[in-house]
Amino acid sequence: DGGITQSPKYLFRKEGQNVTLSCEQNLNHDAMYWYRQDPGQGLRLIYYSQIVNDFQKGDIAEGYSVSREKKESFPLTVTSAQKNPTAFYLCASSIQGAYNEQFFGPGTRLTVL
Amino acid sequence: KNEVEQSPQNLTAQEGEFITINCSYSVGISALHWLQQHPGGGIVSLFMLSSGKKKHGRLIATINIQEKHSSLHITASHPRDSAVYICAVDSNTGNQFYFGTGTSLTVIP
Protein backbone atom coordinates (compact mmCIF):
# COMPACT_ATOMS: atom_id res chain seq x y z
CA ASP A 1 0.00 0.00 0.00
CA GLY A 2 1.22 3.48 -0.80
CA GLY A 3 1.33 5.94 2.01
CA ILE A 4 3.27 8.08 4.41
CA THR A 5 4.37 6.80 7.80
CA GLN A 6 5.70 8.43 10.90
CA SER A 7 7.21 6.78 13.89
CA PRO A 8 6.86 6.57 16.76
CA LYS A 9 3.31 7.76 17.50
CA TYR A 10 4.25 8.89 21.00
CA LEU A 11 7.69 10.01 22.11
CA PHE A 12 8.95 11.16 25.46
CA ARG A 13 12.29 12.83 26.02
CA LYS A 14 14.07 14.62 28.80
CA GLU A 15 14.75 18.30 28.41
CA GLY A 16 18.10 19.01 26.77
CA GLN A 17 18.14 15.92 24.57
CA ASN A 18 17.97 15.98 20.80
CA VAL A 19 15.34 13.73 19.28
CA THR A 20 14.74 12.63 15.68
CA LEU A 21 11.29 12.00 14.25
CA SER A 22 10.98 9.65 11.32
CA CYS A 23 8.94 10.27 8.15
CA GLU A 24 8.87 7.85 5.22
CA GLN A 25 6.75 7.85 2.07
CA ASN A 26 6.44 5.39 -0.80
CA LEU A 27 4.23 7.60 -2.95
CA ASN A 28 7.14 8.69 -5.15
CA HIS A 29 6.46 12.30 -4.13
CA ASP A 30 9.18 14.86 -4.67
CA ALA A 31 8.04 17.31 -2.00
CA MET A 32 7.93 16.64 1.74
CA TYR A 33 6.96 18.88 4.64
CA TRP A 34 7.13 19.03 8.42
CA TYR A 35 4.44 20.84 10.41
CA ARG A 36 3.93 21.51 14.06
CA GLN A 37 0.46 21.65 15.56
CA ASP A 38 -0.29 23.30 18.91
CA PRO A 39 -3.70 23.57 20.59
CA GLY A 40 -5.75 26.43 19.20
CA GLN A 41 -3.34 27.11 16.35
CA GLY A 42 -3.23 26.13 12.73
CA LEU A 43 -0.48 23.92 11.40
CA ARG A 44 2.79 25.79 11.13
CA LEU A 45 5.48 24.90 8.62
CA ILE A 46 8.86 23.96 10.06
CA TYR A 47 10.80 22.82 7.00
CA TYR A 48 10.04 21.63 3.52
CA SER A 49 11.95 19.89 0.79
CA GLN A 50 11.10 19.97 -2.90
CA ILE A 51 13.83 17.64 -4.04
CA VAL A 52 16.49 15.30 -2.68
CA ASN A 53 19.44 17.04 -1.01
CA ASP A 54 17.60 20.34 -0.85
CA PHE A 55 15.37 21.82 1.84
CA GLN A 56 14.05 25.21 2.89
CA LYS A 57 13.15 26.75 6.23
CA GLY A 58 9.51 27.31 6.98
CA ASP A 59 7.98 29.79 9.39
CA ILE A 60 9.30 28.24 12.60
CA ALA A 61 12.56 26.50 11.72
CA GLU A 62 14.57 27.68 14.74
CA GLY A 63 15.61 24.77 16.94
CA TYR A 64 14.94 22.17 14.26
CA SER A 65 17.04 20.50 11.58
CA VAL A 66 16.25 18.17 8.68
CA SER A 67 17.95 16.11 6.02
CA ARG A 68 16.78 14.77 2.67
CA GLU A 69 19.31 12.18 1.57
CA LYS A 70 16.68 9.95 -0.01
CA LYS A 71 13.46 10.78 -1.82
CA GLU A 72 11.48 8.54 0.53
CA SER A 73 12.75 9.91 3.81
CA PHE A 74 12.66 13.31 5.53
CA PRO A 75 13.67 13.00 9.20
CA LEU A 76 13.22 15.93 11.57
CA THR A 77 15.55 16.52 14.51
CA VAL A 78 14.22 18.54 17.41
CA THR A 79 17.28 20.01 19.07
CA SER A 80 17.80 21.21 22.61
CA ALA A 81 17.69 24.76 21.21
CA GLN A 82 13.95 24.47 20.56
CA LYS A 83 12.37 26.28 23.50
CA ASN A 84 8.94 24.61 23.45
CA PRO A 85 9.36 21.24 21.78
CA THR A 86 6.27 19.56 23.23
CA ALA A 87 3.80 19.42 20.35
CA PHE A 88 2.18 17.24 17.73
CA TYR A 89 4.35 16.89 14.63
CA LEU A 90 2.93 16.08 11.22
CA CYS A 91 4.80 15.08 8.11
CA ALA A 92 3.29 15.45 4.64
CA SER A 93 4.25 14.85 1.04
CA SER A 94 3.00 15.97 -2.34
CA ILE A 95 3.80 15.87 -6.02
CA GLN A 96 5.40 18.97 -7.42
CA GLY A 97 3.56 21.67 -9.29
CA ALA A 98 0.33 23.59 -8.81
CA TYR A 99 -2.81 22.11 -7.30
CA ASN A 100 -0.69 19.76 -5.25
CA GLU A 101 -2.66 17.81 -2.69
CA GLN A 102 -0.74 17.04 0.45
CA PHE A 103 -0.88 13.60 2.01
CA PHE A 104 -0.33 13.51 5.74
CA GLY A 105 1.26 10.98 8.01
CA PRO A 106 -0.41 9.90 11.28
CA GLY A 107 1.71 12.29 13.33
CA THR A 108 4.08 11.99 16.29
CA ARG A 109 3.20 13.44 19.66
CA LEU A 110 6.42 14.57 21.34
CA THR A 111 6.44 15.31 25.04
CA VAL A 112 9.55 16.76 26.63
CA LEU A 113 9.75 16.25 30.37
CA LYS B 1 -3.05 38.23 11.24
CA ASN B 2 -4.03 34.80 9.95
CA GLU B 3 -4.14 34.26 6.23
CA VAL B 4 -6.94 31.72 6.76
CA GLU B 5 -9.85 32.24 9.14
CA GLN B 6 -12.42 29.61 10.01
CA SER B 7 -15.75 29.83 11.78
CA PRO B 8 -17.06 28.62 14.04
CA GLN B 9 -14.17 27.38 16.19
CA ASN B 10 -16.39 24.85 17.93
CA LEU B 11 -19.67 23.36 16.82
CA THR B 12 -22.02 20.91 18.51
CA ALA B 13 -24.88 19.42 16.53
CA GLN B 14 -27.58 16.81 16.94
CA GLU B 15 -27.39 13.77 14.74
CA GLY B 16 -29.14 14.45 11.44
CA GLU B 17 -28.56 18.20 11.41
CA PHE B 18 -27.17 20.07 8.42
CA ILE B 19 -23.79 21.58 9.25
CA THR B 20 -21.87 24.44 7.66
CA ILE B 21 -18.27 25.40 8.36
CA ASN B 22 -16.88 28.57 6.82
CA CYS B 23 -13.43 29.54 5.64
CA SER B 24 -12.16 32.95 4.50
CA TYR B 25 -8.70 33.63 3.19
CA SER B 26 -6.71 36.70 2.30
CA VAL B 27 -4.03 35.47 -0.11
CA GLY B 28 -4.11 34.53 -3.76
CA ILE B 29 -4.49 30.79 -4.10
CA SER B 30 -4.11 28.03 -6.62
CA ALA B 31 -6.31 25.68 -4.61
CA LEU B 32 -8.18 25.34 -1.33
CA HIS B 33 -8.23 22.16 0.72
CA TRP B 34 -10.60 20.83 3.34
CA LEU B 35 -8.94 18.40 5.74
CA GLN B 36 -10.35 16.21 8.49
CA GLN B 37 -8.42 15.41 11.64
CA HIS B 38 -9.75 12.68 13.91
CA PRO B 39 -9.00 12.50 17.65
CA GLY B 40 -6.06 10.18 17.01
CA GLY B 41 -4.37 13.02 15.16
CA GLY B 42 -4.11 11.71 11.61
CA ILE B 43 -5.22 14.07 8.85
CA VAL B 44 -7.01 13.09 5.67
CA SER B 45 -7.80 15.26 2.70
CA LEU B 46 -11.51 15.64 1.99
CA PHE B 47 -11.53 18.06 -0.92
CA MET B 48 -9.22 20.05 -3.10
CA LEU B 49 -10.98 22.71 -5.14
CA SER B 50 -10.14 25.80 -7.13
CA SER B 51 -13.63 26.75 -8.32
CA GLY B 52 -17.29 25.85 -7.99
CA LYS B 53 -18.47 22.94 -5.93
CA LYS B 54 -17.56 19.34 -5.16
CA LYS B 55 -19.62 16.62 -3.53
CA HIS B 56 -18.52 13.39 -1.91
CA GLY B 57 -21.22 11.41 -0.15
CA ARG B 58 -22.76 13.63 2.50
CA LEU B 59 -20.02 16.24 2.21
CA ILE B 60 -20.22 19.25 -0.08
CA ALA B 61 -17.53 21.90 -0.53
CA THR B 62 -18.02 25.19 -2.31
CA ILE B 63 -15.67 28.03 -3.13
CA ASN B 64 -16.20 31.62 -4.27
CA ILE B 65 -12.88 32.87 -5.64
CA GLN B 66 -14.03 36.50 -5.96
CA GLU B 67 -15.13 36.62 -2.33
CA LYS B 68 -12.21 34.46 -1.12
CA HIS B 69 -14.57 32.24 0.79
CA SER B 70 -15.30 28.54 1.01
CA SER B 71 -17.85 26.48 2.89
CA LEU B 72 -17.93 22.85 3.92
CA HIS B 73 -21.40 21.37 4.36
CA ILE B 74 -22.29 18.07 6.00
CA THR B 75 -25.79 16.79 5.35
CA ALA B 76 -27.51 14.35 7.73
CA SER B 77 -24.67 14.59 10.24
CA HIS B 78 -23.62 11.50 12.17
CA PRO B 79 -21.54 11.02 15.34
CA ARG B 80 -18.73 9.55 13.23
CA ASP B 81 -18.41 12.99 11.59
CA SER B 82 -17.07 14.30 14.90
CA ALA B 83 -13.59 15.61 14.14
CA VAL B 84 -11.63 18.78 13.56
CA TYR B 85 -12.11 20.22 10.08
CA ILE B 86 -9.25 22.31 8.75
CA CYS B 87 -9.26 24.69 5.84
CA ALA B 88 -5.94 25.14 4.04
CA VAL B 89 -4.95 27.18 1.01
CA ASP B 90 -2.18 26.56 -1.45
CA SER B 91 -0.70 29.99 -2.12
CA ASN B 92 -0.07 30.91 -5.75
CA THR B 93 3.02 32.92 -4.80
CA GLY B 94 5.22 29.99 -3.87
CA ASN B 95 5.25 26.52 -2.41
CA GLN B 96 3.41 27.65 0.72
CA PHE B 97 0.35 26.31 2.48
CA TYR B 98 -1.61 28.34 5.00
CA PHE B 99 -3.83 26.59 7.51
CA GLY B 100 -6.85 27.69 9.49
CA THR B 101 -7.01 26.84 13.19
CA GLY B 102 -9.71 24.28 12.58
CA THR B 103 -13.35 23.81 13.54
CA SER B 104 -14.00 21.20 16.19
CA LEU B 105 -17.27 19.42 15.40
CA THR B 106 -19.12 17.18 17.83
CA VAL B 107 -22.22 15.38 16.65
CA ILE B 108 -24.39 14.06 19.46
CA PRO B 109 -26.53 10.96 18.93
PDB file of C-alpha atoms in Angstrom:
ATOM      1  CA  ASP A   1       0.000   0.000   0.000  1.00  0.00           C
ATOM      2  CA  GLY A   2       1.220   3.483  -0.798  1.00  0.00           C
ATOM      3  CA  GLY A   3       1.335   5.938   2.012  1.00  0.00           C
ATOM      4  CA  ILE A   4       3.272   8.080   4.407  1.00  0.00           C
ATOM      5  CA  THR A   5       4.367   6.801   7.799  1.00  0.00           C
ATOM      6  CA  GLN A   6       5.704   8.434  10.901  1.00  0.00           C
ATOM      7  CA  SER A   7       7.207   6.780  13.892  1.00  0.00           C
ATOM      8  CA  PRO A   8       6.859   6.574  16.755  1.00  0.00           C
ATOM      9  CA  LYS A   9       3.310   7.757  17.502  1.00  0.00           C
ATOM     10  CA  TYR A  10       4.245   8.891  21.000  1.00  0.00           C
ATOM     11  CA  LEU A  11       7.688  10.006  22.105  1.00  0.00           C
ATOM     12  CA  PHE A  12       8.948  11.160  25.461  1.00  0.00           C
ATOM     13  CA  ARG A  13      12.290  12.829  26.024  1.00  0.00           C
ATOM     14  CA  LYS A  14      14.074  14.620  28.796  1.00  0.00           C
ATOM     15  CA  GLU A  15      14.750  18.300  28.407  1.00  0.00           C
ATOM     16  CA  GLY A  16      18.102  19.011  26.775  1.00  0.00           C
ATOM     17  CA  GLN A  17      18.140  15.921  24.574  1.00  0.00           C
ATOM     18  CA  ASN A  18      17.974  15.982  20.805  1.00  0.00           C
ATOM     19  CA  VAL A  19      15.339  13.727  19.284  1.00  0.00           C
ATOM     20  CA  THR A  20      14.741  12.634  15.677  1.00  0.00           C
ATOM     21  CA  LEU A  21      11.294  11.999  14.253  1.00  0.00           C
ATOM     22  CA  SER A  22      10.978   9.654  11.317  1.00  0.00           C
ATOM     23  CA  CYS A  23       8.942  10.268   8.152  1.00  0.00           C
ATOM     24  CA  GLU A  24       8.869   7.850   5.225  1.00  0.00           C
ATOM     25  CA  GLN A  25       6.753   7.847   2.069  1.00  0.00           C
ATOM     26  CA  ASN A  26       6.437   5.387  -0.799  1.00  0.00           C
ATOM     27  CA  LEU A  27       4.228   7.597  -2.950  1.00  0.00           C
ATOM     28  CA  ASN A  28       7.136   8.692  -5.153  1.00  0.00           C
ATOM     29  CA  HIS A  29       6.460  12.297  -4.131  1.00  0.00           C
ATOM     30  CA  ASP A  30       9.178  14.863  -4.674  1.00  0.00           C
ATOM     31  CA  ALA A  31       8.044  17.315  -2.001  1.00  0.00           C
ATOM     32  CA  MET A  32       7.928  16.643   1.738  1.00  0.00           C
ATOM     33  CA  TYR A  33       6.956  18.875   4.640  1.00  0.00           C
ATOM     34  CA  TRP A  34       7.129  19.034   8.420  1.00  0.00           C
ATOM     35  CA  TYR A  35       4.439  20.839  10.408  1.00  0.00           C
ATOM     36  CA  ARG A  36       3.929  21.505  14.058  1.00  0.00           C
ATOM     37  CA  GLN A  37       0.460  21.647  15.562  1.00  0.00           C
ATOM     38  CA  ASP A  38      -0.294  23.297  18.915  1.00  0.00           C
ATOM     39  CA  PRO A  39      -3.696  23.572  20.587  1.00  0.00           C
ATOM     40  CA  GLY A  40      -5.752  26.435  19.200  1.00  0.00           C
ATOM     41  CA  GLN A  41      -3.343  27.105  16.351  1.00  0.00           C
ATOM     42  CA  GLY A  42      -3.226  26.126  12.730  1.00  0.00           C
ATOM     43  CA  LEU A  43      -0.477  23.920  11.398  1.00  0.00           C
ATOM     44  CA  ARG A  44       2.789  25.790  11.132  1.00  0.00           C
ATOM     45  CA  LEU A  45       5.476  24.900   8.617  1.00  0.00           C
ATOM     46  CA  ILE A  46       8.864  23.957  10.060  1.00  0.00           C
ATOM     47  CA  TYR A  47      10.803  22.820   6.998  1.00  0.00           C
ATOM     48  CA  TYR A  48      10.041  21.627   3.521  1.00  0.00           C
ATOM     49  CA  SER A  49      11.953  19.892   0.786  1.00  0.00           C
ATOM     50  CA  GLN A  50      11.099  19.970  -2.896  1.00  0.00           C
ATOM     51  CA  ILE A  51      13.831  17.637  -4.040  1.00  0.00           C
ATOM     52  CA  VAL A  52      16.486  15.300  -2.676  1.00  0.00           C
ATOM     53  CA  ASN A  53      19.439  17.037  -1.005  1.00  0.00           C
ATOM     54  CA  ASP A  54      17.595  20.339  -0.850  1.00  0.00           C
ATOM     55  CA  PHE A  55      15.366  21.822   1.842  1.00  0.00           C
ATOM     56  CA  GLN A  56      14.051  25.207   2.893  1.00  0.00           C
ATOM     57  CA  LYS A  57      13.148  26.752   6.231  1.00  0.00           C
ATOM     58  CA  GLY A  58       9.507  27.310   6.983  1.00  0.00           C
ATOM     59  CA  ASP A  59       7.980  29.790   9.388  1.00  0.00           C
ATOM     60  CA  ILE A  60       9.297  28.245  12.604  1.00  0.00           C
ATOM     61  CA  ALA A  61      12.564  26.503  11.724  1.00  0.00           C
ATOM     62  CA  GLU A  62      14.571  27.680  14.739  1.00  0.00           C
ATOM     63  CA  GLY A  63      15.610  24.774  16.944  1.00  0.00           C
ATOM     64  CA  TYR A  64      14.940  22.175  14.257  1.00  0.00           C
ATOM     65  CA  SER A  65      17.044  20.502  11.581  1.00  0.00           C
ATOM     66  CA  VAL A  66      16.253  18.170   8.681  1.00  0.00           C
ATOM     67  CA  SER A  67      17.953  16.111   6.019  1.00  0.00           C
ATOM     68  CA  ARG A  68      16.776  14.772   2.669  1.00  0.00           C
ATOM     69  CA  GLU A  69      19.311  12.179   1.573  1.00  0.00           C
ATOM     70  CA  LYS A  70      16.684   9.950  -0.011  1.00  0.00           C
ATOM     71  CA  LYS A  71      13.457  10.778  -1.823  1.00  0.00           C
ATOM     72  CA  GLU A  72      11.484   8.538   0.530  1.00  0.00           C
ATOM     73  CA  SER A  73      12.753   9.907   3.807  1.00  0.00           C
ATOM     74  CA  PHE A  74      12.659  13.312   5.526  1.00  0.00           C
ATOM     75  CA  PRO A  75      13.672  12.997   9.197  1.00  0.00           C
ATOM     76  CA  LEU A  76      13.220  15.931  11.569  1.00  0.00           C
ATOM     77  CA  THR A  77      15.547  16.516  14.509  1.00  0.00           C
ATOM     78  CA  VAL A  78      14.215  18.544  17.413  1.00  0.00           C
ATOM     79  CA  THR A  79      17.276  20.009  19.072  1.00  0.00           C
ATOM     80  CA  SER A  80      17.796  21.211  22.608  1.00  0.00           C
ATOM     81  CA  ALA A  81      17.693  24.760  21.208  1.00  0.00           C
ATOM     82  CA  GLN A  82      13.954  24.469  20.561  1.00  0.00           C
ATOM     83  CA  LYS A  83      12.373  26.279  23.504  1.00  0.00           C
ATOM     84  CA  ASN A  84       8.942  24.614  23.453  1.00  0.00           C
ATOM     85  CA  PRO A  85       9.364  21.237  21.780  1.00  0.00           C
ATOM     86  CA  THR A  86       6.269  19.560  23.235  1.00  0.00           C
ATOM     87  CA  ALA A  87       3.798  19.418  20.346  1.00  0.00           C
ATOM     88  CA  PHE A  88       2.178  17.239  17.726  1.00  0.00           C
ATOM     89  CA  TYR A  89       4.348  16.887  14.625  1.00  0.00           C
ATOM     90  CA  LEU A  90       2.925  16.080  11.224  1.00  0.00           C
ATOM     91  CA  CYS A  91       4.798  15.083   8.108  1.00  0.00           C
ATOM     92  CA  ALA A  92       3.288  15.448   4.644  1.00  0.00           C
ATOM     93  CA  SER A  93       4.250  14.849   1.039  1.00  0.00           C
ATOM     94  CA  SER A  94       2.999  15.965  -2.344  1.00  0.00           C
ATOM     95  CA  ILE A  95       3.800  15.871  -6.019  1.00  0.00           C
ATOM     96  CA  GLN A  96       5.401  18.971  -7.424  1.00  0.00           C
ATOM     97  CA  GLY A  97       3.561  21.666  -9.286  1.00  0.00           C
ATOM     98  CA  ALA A  98       0.332  23.590  -8.815  1.00  0.00           C
ATOM     99  CA  TYR A  99      -2.806  22.113  -7.297  1.00  0.00           C
ATOM    100  CA  ASN A 100      -0.691  19.759  -5.254  1.00  0.00           C
ATOM    101  CA  GLU A 101      -2.662  17.808  -2.694  1.00  0.00           C
ATOM    102  CA  GLN A 102      -0.742  17.043   0.452  1.00  0.00           C
ATOM    103  CA  PHE A 103      -0.877  13.600   2.006  1.00  0.00           C
ATOM    104  CA  PHE A 104      -0.331  13.514   5.741  1.00  0.00           C
ATOM    105  CA  GLY A 105       1.265  10.985   8.010  1.00  0.00           C
ATOM    106  CA  PRO A 106      -0.407   9.904  11.281  1.00  0.00           C
ATOM    107  CA  GLY A 107       1.712  12.288  13.333  1.00  0.00           C
ATOM    108  CA  THR A 108       4.082  11.988  16.292  1.00  0.00           C
ATOM    109  CA  ARG A 109       3.199  13.443  19.664  1.00  0.00           C
ATOM    110  CA  LEU A 110       6.416  14.573  21.343  1.00  0.00           C
ATOM    111  CA  THR A 111       6.437  15.307  25.043  1.00  0.00           C
ATOM    112  CA  VAL A 112       9.550  16.761  26.634  1.00  0.00           C
ATOM    113  CA  LEU A 113       9.749  16.249  30.369  1.00  0.00           C
TER     114      LEU A 113
ATOM    115  CA  LYS B   1      -3.055  38.234  11.236  1.00  0.00           C
ATOM    116  CA  ASN B   2      -4.031  34.801   9.951  1.00  0.00           C
ATOM    117  CA  GLU B   3      -4.141  34.261   6.228  1.00  0.00           C
ATOM    118  CA  VAL B   4      -6.944  31.723   6.756  1.00  0.00           C
ATOM    119  CA  GLU B   5      -9.847  32.237   9.145  1.00  0.00           C
ATOM    120  CA  GLN B   6     -12.417  29.613  10.010  1.00  0.00           C
ATOM    121  CA  SER B   7     -15.745  29.831  11.779  1.00  0.00           C
ATOM    122  CA  PRO B   8     -17.063  28.620  14.040  1.00  0.00           C
ATOM    123  CA  GLN B   9     -14.173  27.383  16.195  1.00  0.00           C
ATOM    124  CA  ASN B  10     -16.391  24.853  17.934  1.00  0.00           C
ATOM    125  CA  LEU B  11     -19.670  23.357  16.822  1.00  0.00           C
ATOM    126  CA  THR B  12     -22.019  20.908  18.509  1.00  0.00           C
ATOM    127  CA  ALA B  13     -24.878  19.417  16.527  1.00  0.00           C
ATOM    128  CA  GLN B  14     -27.580  16.808  16.941  1.00  0.00           C
ATOM    129  CA  GLU B  15     -27.389  13.770  14.737  1.00  0.00           C
ATOM    130  CA  GLY B  16     -29.143  14.454  11.442  1.00  0.00           C
ATOM    131  CA  GLU B  17     -28.564  18.201  11.412  1.00  0.00           C
ATOM    132  CA  PHE B  18     -27.171  20.068   8.416  1.00  0.00           C
ATOM    133  CA  ILE B  19     -23.786  21.584   9.249  1.00  0.00           C
ATOM    134  CA  THR B  20     -21.874  24.441   7.655  1.00  0.00           C
ATOM    135  CA  ILE B  21     -18.271  25.398   8.356  1.00  0.00           C
ATOM    136  CA  ASN B  22     -16.880  28.571   6.825  1.00  0.00           C
ATOM    137  CA  CYS B  23     -13.427  29.545   5.641  1.00  0.00           C
ATOM    138  CA  SER B  24     -12.163  32.945   4.502  1.00  0.00           C
ATOM    139  CA  TYR B  25      -8.695  33.634   3.190  1.00  0.00           C
ATOM    140  CA  SER B  26      -6.709  36.703   2.297  1.00  0.00           C
ATOM    141  CA  VAL B  27      -4.034  35.468  -0.107  1.00  0.00           C
ATOM    142  CA  GLY B  28      -4.105  34.528  -3.762  1.00  0.00           C
ATOM    143  CA  ILE B  29      -4.494  30.788  -4.098  1.00  0.00           C
ATOM    144  CA  SER B  30      -4.115  28.034  -6.625  1.00  0.00           C
ATOM    145  CA  ALA B  31      -6.310  25.676  -4.609  1.00  0.00           C
ATOM    146  CA  LEU B  32      -8.184  25.339  -1.331  1.00  0.00           C
ATOM    147  CA  HIS B  33      -8.234  22.160   0.718  1.00  0.00           C
ATOM    148  CA  TRP B  34     -10.595  20.829   3.338  1.00  0.00           C
ATOM    149  CA  LEU B  35      -8.941  18.404   5.742  1.00  0.00           C
ATOM    150  CA  GLN B  36     -10.348  16.210   8.489  1.00  0.00           C
ATOM    151  CA  GLN B  37      -8.423  15.412  11.638  1.00  0.00           C
ATOM    152  CA  HIS B  38      -9.749  12.679  13.908  1.00  0.00           C
ATOM    153  CA  PRO B  39      -9.001  12.504  17.655  1.00  0.00           C
ATOM    154  CA  GLY B  40      -6.060  10.175  17.007  1.00  0.00           C
ATOM    155  CA  GLY B  41      -4.375  13.021  15.163  1.00  0.00           C
ATOM    156  CA  GLY B  42      -4.112  11.713  11.609  1.00  0.00           C
ATOM    157  CA  ILE B  43      -5.223  14.065   8.854  1.00  0.00           C
ATOM    158  CA  VAL B  44      -7.013  13.089   5.673  1.00  0.00           C
ATOM    159  CA  SER B  45      -7.796  15.262   2.705  1.00  0.00           C
ATOM    160  CA  LEU B  46     -11.509  15.638   1.990  1.00  0.00           C
ATOM    161  CA  PHE B  47     -11.533  18.055  -0.921  1.00  0.00           C
ATOM    162  CA  MET B  48      -9.224  20.048  -3.096  1.00  0.00           C
ATOM    163  CA  LEU B  49     -10.982  22.710  -5.141  1.00  0.00           C
ATOM    164  CA  SER B  50     -10.141  25.803  -7.127  1.00  0.00           C
ATOM    165  CA  SER B  51     -13.634  26.745  -8.319  1.00  0.00           C
ATOM    166  CA  GLY B  52     -17.289  25.849  -7.985  1.00  0.00           C
ATOM    167  CA  LYS B  53     -18.469  22.943  -5.935  1.00  0.00           C
ATOM    168  CA  LYS B  54     -17.561  19.344  -5.158  1.00  0.00           C
ATOM    169  CA  LYS B  55     -19.619  16.623  -3.526  1.00  0.00           C
ATOM    170  CA  HIS B  56     -18.523  13.387  -1.905  1.00  0.00           C
ATOM    171  CA  GLY B  57     -21.216  11.407  -0.151  1.00  0.00           C
ATOM    172  CA  ARG B  58     -22.756  13.628   2.505  1.00  0.00           C
ATOM    173  CA  LEU B  59     -20.022  16.235   2.208  1.00  0.00           C
ATOM    174  CA  ILE B  60     -20.218  19.255  -0.077  1.00  0.00           C
ATOM    175  CA  ALA B  61     -17.530  21.895  -0.527  1.00  0.00           C
ATOM    176  CA  THR B  62     -18.015  25.190  -2.313  1.00  0.00           C
ATOM    177  CA  ILE B  63     -15.672  28.031  -3.126  1.00  0.00           C
ATOM    178  CA  ASN B  64     -16.198  31.616  -4.272  1.00  0.00           C
ATOM    179  CA  ILE B  65     -12.884  32.874  -5.636  1.00  0.00           C
ATOM    180  CA  GLN B  66     -14.030  36.497  -5.960  1.00  0.00           C
ATOM    181  CA  GLU B  67     -15.131  36.624  -2.334  1.00  0.00           C
ATOM    182  CA  LYS B  68     -12.206  34.463  -1.123  1.00  0.00           C
ATOM    183  CA  HIS B  69     -14.569  32.241   0.785  1.00  0.00           C
ATOM    184  CA  SER B  70     -15.295  28.542   1.014  1.00  0.00           C
ATOM    185  CA  SER B  71     -17.852  26.478   2.888  1.00  0.00           C
ATOM    186  CA  LEU B  72     -17.930  22.851   3.916  1.00  0.00           C
ATOM    187  CA  HIS B  73     -21.399  21.365   4.358  1.00  0.00           C
ATOM    188  CA  ILE B  74     -22.292  18.072   5.998  1.00  0.00           C
ATOM    189  CA  THR B  75     -25.786  16.786   5.350  1.00  0.00           C
ATOM    190  CA  ALA B  76     -27.514  14.349   7.727  1.00  0.00           C
ATOM    191  CA  SER B  77     -24.670  14.591  10.240  1.00  0.00           C
ATOM    192  CA  HIS B  78     -23.622  11.505  12.170  1.00  0.00           C
ATOM    193  CA  PRO B  79     -21.538  11.018  15.336  1.00  0.00           C
ATOM    194  CA  ARG B  80     -18.735   9.554  13.226  1.00  0.00           C
ATOM    195  CA  ASP B  81     -18.414  12.993  11.588  1.00  0.00           C
ATOM    196  CA  SER B  82     -17.066  14.296  14.900  1.00  0.00           C
ATOM    197  CA  ALA B  83     -13.593  15.607  14.139  1.00  0.00           C
ATOM    198  CA  VAL B  84     -11.633  18.784  13.561  1.00  0.00           C
ATOM    199  CA  TYR B  85     -12.113  20.219  10.082  1.00  0.00           C
ATOM    200  CA  ILE B  86      -9.249  22.306   8.755  1.00  0.00           C
ATOM    201  CA  CYS B  87      -9.260  24.694   5.836  1.00  0.00           C
ATOM    202  CA  ALA B  88      -5.939  25.144   4.043  1.00  0.00           C
ATOM    203  CA  VAL B  89      -4.947  27.177   1.011  1.00  0.00           C
ATOM    204  CA  ASP B  90      -2.175  26.558  -1.454  1.00  0.00           C
ATOM    205  CA  SER B  91      -0.704  29.993  -2.123  1.00  0.00           C
ATOM    206  CA  ASN B  92      -0.071  30.907  -5.750  1.00  0.00           C
ATOM    207  CA  THR B  93       3.023  32.917  -4.805  1.00  0.00           C
ATOM    208  CA  GLY B  94       5.219  29.986  -3.868  1.00  0.00           C
ATOM    209  CA  ASN B  95       5.252  26.523  -2.409  1.00  0.00           C
ATOM    210  CA  GLN B  96       3.409  27.645   0.715  1.00  0.00           C
ATOM    211  CA  PHE B  97       0.354  26.314   2.479  1.00  0.00           C
ATOM    212  CA  TYR B  98      -1.608  28.344   5.003  1.00  0.00           C
ATOM    213  CA  PHE B  99      -3.825  26.587   7.515  1.00  0.00           C
ATOM    214  CA  GLY B 100      -6.846  27.685   9.485  1.00  0.00           C
ATOM    215  CA  THR B 101      -7.009  26.845  13.186  1.00  0.00           C
ATOM    216  CA  GLY B 102      -9.712  24.283  12.581  1.00  0.00           C
ATOM    217  CA  THR B 103     -13.351  23.813  13.541  1.00  0.00           C
ATOM    218  CA  SER B 104     -13.998  21.195  16.192  1.00  0.00           C
ATOM    219  CA  LEU B 105     -17.273  19.419  15.402  1.00  0.00           C
ATOM    220  CA  THR B 106     -19.116  17.177  17.834  1.00  0.00           C
ATOM    221  CA  VAL B 107     -22.225  15.378  16.649  1.00  0.00           C
ATOM    222  CA  ILE B 108     -24.395  14.060  19.463  1.00  0.00           C
ATOM    223  CA  PRO B 109     -26.531  10.964  18.925  1.00  0.00           C
TER     224      PRO B 109
END
